[in-house]
Amino acid sequence: VSLGDYAGLFQLVGASYVRVRGFHVTNTGPLPTNTGIQVDPGSHIVIEGNHTSYTASSGILVWSASDVLIDGNEVEHPMTTGAQSRNECISVGRSTRFEVRNNHVHDNGDNGIGIVGLDGSVGPNSISGNTLTDNGRFGIEIKNPNGNTSVTGNIVSRTVPIGAEVRDLAGIAVFRRGVLGTNVDIPT
């Protein structure tokens, strides 16, 4: 299956009250923006007990969603298109009332779990009980949180050499910064 730009192999668009369970999604592509499981937008979504591997971009991506549970998934070896695809194993963006828990996230050249543009003012967000091993720069990265977000009981480890990485490294990193254009990685 050949996917279009910014598409997931398993994709929900505007869906509500859906449970995605028990799938093995692998070898997405050919574009660097192709994900394994993708929700954009959606509400009341449960993504549980899935396995994603060798995806061009994120294994699981949730964007512009609310009331989402990502639980008990194994997500490994994303970003198979190299430097063109720089995303996390699990990516959550511009979402509210989400929970990422009990996932096994490993073997990624970039962050294990990446969260950006949260809005905790309308309900809690939680990242708990995840095991992250041998991911890139950060195990868990949270950019521009807006209150009411908890990070508890996660295990972050790295057993591979750091190599030529010259940027900051951390198990868990939280940043508050302005956004230049649409790139949240460039502070204003």
PDB file of C-alpha atoms in Angstrom:
ATOM      1  CA  VAL A   1       0.000   0.000   0.000  1.00  0.00           C
ATOM      2  CA  SER A   2       1.389   3.382  -0.971  1.00  0.00           C
ATOM      3  CA  LEU A   3       0.242   6.258   1.237  1.00  0.00           C
ATOM      4  CA  GLY A   4      -0.214   9.945   0.474  1.00  0.00           C
ATOM      5  CA  ASP A   5       1.567  12.711   2.373  1.00  0.00           C
ATOM      6  CA  TYR A   6       0.767  12.938   6.126  1.00  0.00           C
ATOM      7  CA  ALA A   7      -1.220   9.687   6.107  1.00  0.00           C
ATOM      8  CA  GLY A   8      -1.247   6.662   8.370  1.00  0.00           C
ATOM      9  CA  LEU A   9      -1.536   3.043   7.323  1.00  0.00           C
ATOM     10  CA  PHE A  10      -4.363   2.840   9.871  1.00  0.00           C
ATOM     11  CA  GLN A  11      -5.960   6.298   9.900  1.00  0.00           C
ATOM     12  CA  LEU A  12      -8.932   7.846  11.670  1.00  0.00           C
ATOM     13  CA  VAL A  13     -10.086  11.282  10.472  1.00  0.00           C
ATOM     14  CA  GLY A  14     -12.819  13.035  12.458  1.00  0.00           C
ATOM     15  CA  ALA A  15     -13.705   9.797  14.254  1.00  0.00           C
ATOM     16  CA  SER A  16     -15.352   9.536  17.674  1.00  0.00           C
ATOM     17  CA  TYR A  17     -15.849   6.649  20.079  1.00  0.00           C
ATOM     18  CA  VAL A  18     -13.477   4.224  18.344  1.00  0.00           C
ATOM     19  CA  ARG A  19     -11.229   1.507  19.836  1.00  0.00           C
ATOM     20  CA  VAL A  20      -8.142   0.436  17.825  1.00  0.00           C
ATOM     21  CA  ARG A  21      -6.954  -2.852  19.310  1.00  0.00           C
ATOM     22  CA  GLY A  22      -4.670  -5.735  18.443  1.00  0.00           C
ATOM     23  CA  PHE A  23      -3.139  -4.602  15.149  1.00  0.00           C
ATOM     24  CA  HIS A  24       0.457  -5.025  13.986  1.00  0.00           C
ATOM     25  CA  VAL A  25       1.256  -2.148  11.655  1.00  0.00           C
ATOM     26  CA  THR A  26       4.628  -2.302   9.928  1.00  0.00           C
ATOM     27  CA  ASN A  27       6.607  -0.936   6.971  1.00  0.00           C
ATOM     28  CA  THR A  28       4.696   2.248   6.208  1.00  0.00           C
ATOM     29  CA  GLY A  29       5.831   4.608   3.496  1.00  0.00           C
ATOM     30  CA  PRO A  30       7.085   5.613   1.069  1.00  0.00           C
ATOM     31  CA  LEU A  31       6.888   9.237   2.269  1.00  0.00           C
ATOM     32  CA  PRO A  32       8.704  10.441   5.421  1.00  0.00           C
ATOM     33  CA  THR A  33       5.380  11.665   6.880  1.00  0.00           C
ATOM     34  CA  ASN A  34       3.675   8.249   6.804  1.00  0.00           C
ATOM     35  CA  THR A  35       2.694   6.940  10.232  1.00  0.00           C
ATOM     36  CA  GLY A  36       1.522   3.594  11.548  1.00  0.00           C
ATOM     37  CA  ILE A  37      -1.660   4.498  13.438  1.00  0.00           C
ATOM     38  CA  GLN A  38      -2.918   8.071  13.070  1.00  0.00           C
ATOM     39  CA  VAL A  39      -5.810  10.071  14.543  1.00  0.00           C
ATOM     40  CA  ASP A  40      -6.257  13.600  13.169  1.00  0.00           C
ATOM     41  CA  PRO A  41      -8.676  14.868  14.456  1.00  0.00           C
ATOM     42  CA  GLY A  42     -10.804  12.723  16.758  1.00  0.00           C
ATOM     43  CA  SER A  43     -12.386  12.300  20.166  1.00  0.00           C
ATOM     44  CA  HIS A  44     -13.001   9.484  22.629  1.00  0.00           C
ATOM     45  CA  ILE A  45     -10.400   7.224  20.999  1.00  0.00           C
ATOM     46  CA  VAL A  46      -8.689   4.194  22.590  1.00  0.00           C
ATOM     47  CA  ILE A  47      -5.500   2.840  20.980  1.00  0.00           C
ATOM     48  CA  GLU A  48      -4.501  -0.281  22.906  1.00  0.00           C
ATOM     49  CA  GLY A  49      -2.574  -3.504  22.531  1.00  0.00           C
ATOM     50  CA  ASN A  50      -1.123  -2.677  19.123  1.00  0.00           C
ATOM     51  CA  HIS A  51       2.405  -3.169  17.771  1.00  0.00           C
ATOM     52  CA  THR A  52       3.947  -0.746  15.283  1.00  0.00           C
ATOM     53  CA  SER A  53       7.367  -1.219  13.703  1.00  0.00           C
ATOM     54  CA  TYR A  54       9.457   0.206  10.875  1.00  0.00           C
ATOM     55  CA  THR A  55       7.163   3.132  10.145  1.00  0.00           C
ATOM     56  CA  ALA A  56       8.392   6.060   8.044  1.00  0.00           C
ATOM     57  CA  SER A  57       7.326   8.550  10.752  1.00  0.00           C
ATOM     58  CA  SER A  58       5.630   8.032  14.148  1.00  0.00           C
ATOM     59  CA  GLY A  59       4.355   4.610  15.077  1.00  0.00           C
ATOM     60  CA  ILE A  60       1.329   6.271  16.723  1.00  0.00           C
ATOM     61  CA  LEU A  61       0.353   9.888  16.026  1.00  0.00           C
ATOM     62  CA  VAL A  62      -2.603  11.702  17.605  1.00  0.00           C
ATOM     63  CA  TRP A  63      -3.247  15.308  16.568  1.00  0.00           C
ATOM     64  CA  SER A  64      -6.057  17.747  17.391  1.00  0.00           C
ATOM     65  CA  ALA A  65      -7.910  15.194  19.483  1.00  0.00           C
ATOM     66  CA  SER A  66      -9.582  14.966  22.882  1.00  0.00           C
ATOM     67  CA  ASP A  67     -10.306  12.202  25.365  1.00  0.00           C
ATOM     68  CA  VAL A  68      -7.686   9.793  24.010  1.00  0.00           C
ATOM     69  CA  LEU A  69      -6.148   6.748  25.713  1.00  0.00           C
ATOM     70  CA  ILE A  70      -2.950   5.195  24.283  1.00  0.00           C
ATOM     71  CA  ASP A  71      -2.398   2.075  26.405  1.00  0.00           C
ATOM     72  CA  GLY A  72      -0.290  -1.082  26.304  1.00  0.00           C
ATOM     73  CA  ASN A  73       1.193  -0.704  22.825  1.00  0.00           C
ATOM     74  CA  GLU A  74       4.643  -1.680  21.619  1.00  0.00           C
ATOM     75  CA  VAL A  75       6.147   0.968  19.337  1.00  0.00           C
ATOM     76  CA  GLU A  76       9.581   0.391  17.810  1.00  0.00           C
ATOM     77  CA  HIS A  77      11.895   1.389  14.975  1.00  0.00           C
ATOM     78  CA  PRO A  78      10.029   4.371  13.499  1.00  0.00           C
ATOM     79  CA  MET A  79      11.504   6.867  11.035  1.00  0.00           C
ATOM     80  CA  THR A  80      12.783   4.424   8.464  1.00  0.00           C
ATOM     81  CA  THR A  81      13.291   7.153   5.850  1.00  0.00           C
ATOM     82  CA  GLY A  82      16.235   8.627   7.761  1.00  0.00           C
ATOM     83  CA  ALA A  83      16.859  12.311   8.409  1.00  0.00           C
ATOM     84  CA  GLN A  84      13.789  13.341   6.414  1.00  0.00           C
ATOM     85  CA  SER A  85      11.509  11.883   9.083  1.00  0.00           C
ATOM     86  CA  ARG A  86      12.126  13.233  12.565  1.00  0.00           C
ATOM     87  CA  ASN A  87       9.268  12.261  14.805  1.00  0.00           C
ATOM     88  CA  GLU A  88       8.702  10.295  17.956  1.00  0.00           C
ATOM     89  CA  CYS A  89       7.595   6.704  18.412  1.00  0.00           C
ATOM     90  CA  ILE A  90       4.404   8.113  19.976  1.00  0.00           C
ATOM     91  CA  SER A  91       3.444  11.706  19.056  1.00  0.00           C
ATOM     92  CA  VAL A  92       0.554  13.663  20.592  1.00  0.00           C
ATOM     93  CA  GLY A  93      -0.064  17.237  19.455  1.00  0.00           C
ATOM     94  CA  ARG A  94      -2.577  19.969  20.170  1.00  0.00           C
ATOM     95  CA  SER A  95      -4.759  17.573  22.125  1.00  0.00           C
ATOM     96  CA  THR A  96      -6.655  17.634  25.418  1.00  0.00           C
ATOM     97  CA  ARG A  97      -7.592  15.106  28.074  1.00  0.00           C
ATOM     98  CA  PHE A  98      -5.250  12.355  26.878  1.00  0.00           C
ATOM     99  CA  GLU A  99      -3.484   9.527  28.658  1.00  0.00           C
ATOM    100  CA  VAL A 100      -0.381   7.697  27.408  1.00  0.00           C
ATOM    101  CA  ARG A 101       0.259   4.713  29.694  1.00  0.00           C
ATOM    102  CA  ASN A 102       1.890   1.296  29.928  1.00  0.00           C
ATOM    103  CA  ASN A 103       3.490   1.413  26.478  1.00  0.00           C
ATOM    104  CA  HIS A 104       6.830  -0.182  25.537  1.00  0.00           C
ATOM    105  CA  VAL A 105       8.649   2.331  23.322  1.00  0.00           C
ATOM    106  CA  HIS A 106      12.087   1.473  21.989  1.00  0.00           C
ATOM    107  CA  ASP A 107      14.815   1.687  19.373  1.00  0.00           C
ATOM    108  CA  ASN A 108      14.188   5.090  17.877  1.00  0.00           C
ATOM    109  CA  GLY A 109      16.622   7.683  16.550  1.00  0.00           C
ATOM    110  CA  ASP A 110      14.559  10.534  18.007  1.00  0.00           C
ATOM    111  CA  ASN A 111      12.325  10.938  21.072  1.00  0.00           C
ATOM    112  CA  GLY A 112      10.379   8.018  22.480  1.00  0.00           C
ATOM    113  CA  ILE A 113       7.247   9.989  23.382  1.00  0.00           C
ATOM    114  CA  GLY A 114       6.746  13.549  22.116  1.00  0.00           C
ATOM    115  CA  ILE A 115       3.958  15.802  23.328  1.00  0.00           C
ATOM    116  CA  VAL A 116       3.412  19.307  21.930  1.00  0.00           C
ATOM    117  CA  GLY A 117       0.879  22.116  22.409  1.00  0.00           C
ATOM    118  CA  LEU A 118      -1.181  20.627  25.234  1.00  0.00           C
ATOM    119  CA  ASP A 119      -4.172  22.325  26.748  1.00  0.00           C
ATOM    120  CA  GLY A 120      -4.566  21.207  30.346  1.00  0.00           C
ATOM    121  CA  SER A 121      -7.035  23.979  31.090  1.00  0.00           C
ATOM    122  CA  VAL A 122      -9.953  21.796  29.957  1.00  0.00           C
ATOM    123  CA  GLY A 123      -8.898  18.567  31.680  1.00  0.00           C
ATOM    124  CA  PRO A 124      -5.931  16.497  32.811  1.00  0.00           C
ATOM    125  CA  ASN A 125      -3.250  14.985  30.589  1.00  0.00           C
ATOM    126  CA  SER A 126      -1.158  12.051  31.811  1.00  0.00           C
ATOM    127  CA  ILE A 127       1.963  10.139  30.768  1.00  0.00           C
ATOM    128  CA  SER A 128       2.473   7.198  33.138  1.00  0.00           C
ATOM    129  CA  GLY A 129       3.893   3.720  33.488  1.00  0.00           C
ATOM    130  CA  ASN A 130       5.651   3.668  30.122  1.00  0.00           C
ATOM    131  CA  THR A 131       8.958   1.870  29.517  1.00  0.00           C
ATOM    132  CA  LEU A 132      11.252   3.696  27.087  1.00  0.00           C
ATOM    133  CA  THR A 133      14.534   2.116  25.996  1.00  0.00           C
ATOM    134  CA  ASP A 134      17.206   3.236  23.544  1.00  0.00           C
ATOM    135  CA  ASN A 135      15.465   6.221  22.045  1.00  0.00           C
ATOM    136  CA  GLY A 136      17.210   9.307  20.688  1.00  0.00           C
ATOM    137  CA  ARG A 137      17.572  12.709  22.259  1.00  0.00           C
ATOM    138  CA  PHE A 138      14.845  12.428  24.884  1.00  0.00           C
ATOM    139  CA  GLY A 139      12.891   9.554  26.331  1.00  0.00           C
ATOM    140  CA  ILE A 140       9.878  11.839  26.878  1.00  0.00           C
ATOM    141  CA  GLU A 141       9.715  15.377  25.486  1.00  0.00           C
ATOM    142  CA  ILE A 142       6.951  17.837  26.325  1.00  0.00           C
ATOM    143  CA  LYS A 143       6.875  21.144  24.417  1.00  0.00           C
ATOM    144  CA  ASN A 144       4.738  24.072  25.483  1.00  0.00           C
ATOM    145  CA  PRO A 145       2.455  22.452  28.063  1.00  0.00           C
ATOM    146  CA  ASN A 146      -0.446  24.501  29.352  1.00  0.00           C
ATOM    147  CA  GLY A 147      -1.051  23.204  32.867  1.00  0.00           C
ATOM    148  CA  ASN A 148      -2.533  20.053  34.371  1.00  0.00           C
ATOM    149  CA  THR A 149      -0.139  17.510  32.861  1.00  0.00           C
ATOM    150  CA  SER A 150       1.395  14.744  34.975  1.00  0.00           C
ATOM    151  CA  VAL A 151       4.376  12.545  34.174  1.00  0.00           C
ATOM    152  CA  THR A 152       4.666   9.671  36.667  1.00  0.00           C
ATOM    153  CA  GLY A 153       6.125   6.192  36.994  1.00  0.00           C
ATOM    154  CA  ASN A 154       7.856   6.021  33.619  1.00  0.00           C
ATOM    155  CA  ILE A 155      11.126   4.119  33.144  1.00  0.00           C
ATOM    156  CA  VAL A 156      13.580   5.720  30.703  1.00  0.00           C
ATOM    157  CA  SER A 157      16.896   4.034  29.885  1.00  0.00           C
ATOM    158  CA  ARG A 158      19.567   4.074  27.240  1.00  0.00           C
ATOM    159  CA  THR A 159      22.001   1.229  26.670  1.00  0.00           C
ATOM    160  CA  VAL A 160      23.425   2.278  23.300  1.00  0.00           C
ATOM    161  CA  PRO A 161      26.271   4.801  22.922  1.00  0.00           C
ATOM    162  CA  ILE A 162      25.323   8.432  22.374  1.00  0.00           C
ATOM    163  CA  GLY A 163      27.672   8.722  19.411  1.00  0.00           C
ATOM    164  CA  ALA A 164      27.945  12.041  17.573  1.00  0.00           C
ATOM    165  CA  GLU A 165      24.848  13.641  19.166  1.00  0.00           C
ATOM    166  CA  VAL A 166      25.790  17.218  20.116  1.00  0.00           C
ATOM    167  CA  ARG A 167      22.359  18.486  21.178  1.00  0.00           C
ATOM    168  CA  ASP A 168      20.940  18.256  24.696  1.00  0.00           C
ATOM    169  CA  LEU A 169      20.003  14.815  25.976  1.00  0.00           C
ATOM    170  CA  ALA A 170      17.572  13.946  28.789  1.00  0.00           C
ATOM    171  CA  GLY A 171      15.364  11.153  30.029  1.00  0.00           C
ATOM    172  CA  ILE A 172      12.437  13.565  30.434  1.00  0.00           C
ATOM    173  CA  ALA A 173      12.523  17.102  29.020  1.00  0.00           C
ATOM    174  CA  VAL A 174       9.933  19.881  29.344  1.00  0.00           C
ATOM    175  CA  PHE A 175      10.246  23.082  27.292  1.00  0.00           C
ATOM    176  CA  ARG A 176       8.225  26.289  27.207  1.00  0.00           C
ATOM    177  CA  ARG A 177       9.097  28.408  24.220  1.00  0.00           C
ATOM    178  CA  GLY A 178       7.562  30.479  21.501  1.00  0.00           C
ATOM    179  CA  VAL A 179       6.990  28.999  18.099  1.00  0.00           C
ATOM    180  CA  LEU A 180       8.587  30.343  14.928  1.00  0.00           C
ATOM    181  CA  GLY A 181       6.165  29.783  12.088  1.00  0.00           C
ATOM    182  CA  THR A 182       4.951  26.216  12.292  1.00  0.00           C
ATOM    183  CA  ASN A 183       8.200  24.760  13.626  1.00  0.00           C
ATOM    184  CA  VAL A 184       8.014  24.175  17.378  1.00  0.00           C
ATOM    185  CA  ASP A 185      11.704  23.246  17.447  1.00  0.00           C
ATOM    186  CA  ILE A 186      12.894  26.784  16.722  1.00  0.00           C
ATOM    187  CA  PRO A 187      12.516  29.151  19.690  1.00  0.00           C
ATOM    188  CA  THR A 188      11.556  32.769  19.032  1.00  0.00           C
TER     189      THR A 188
END
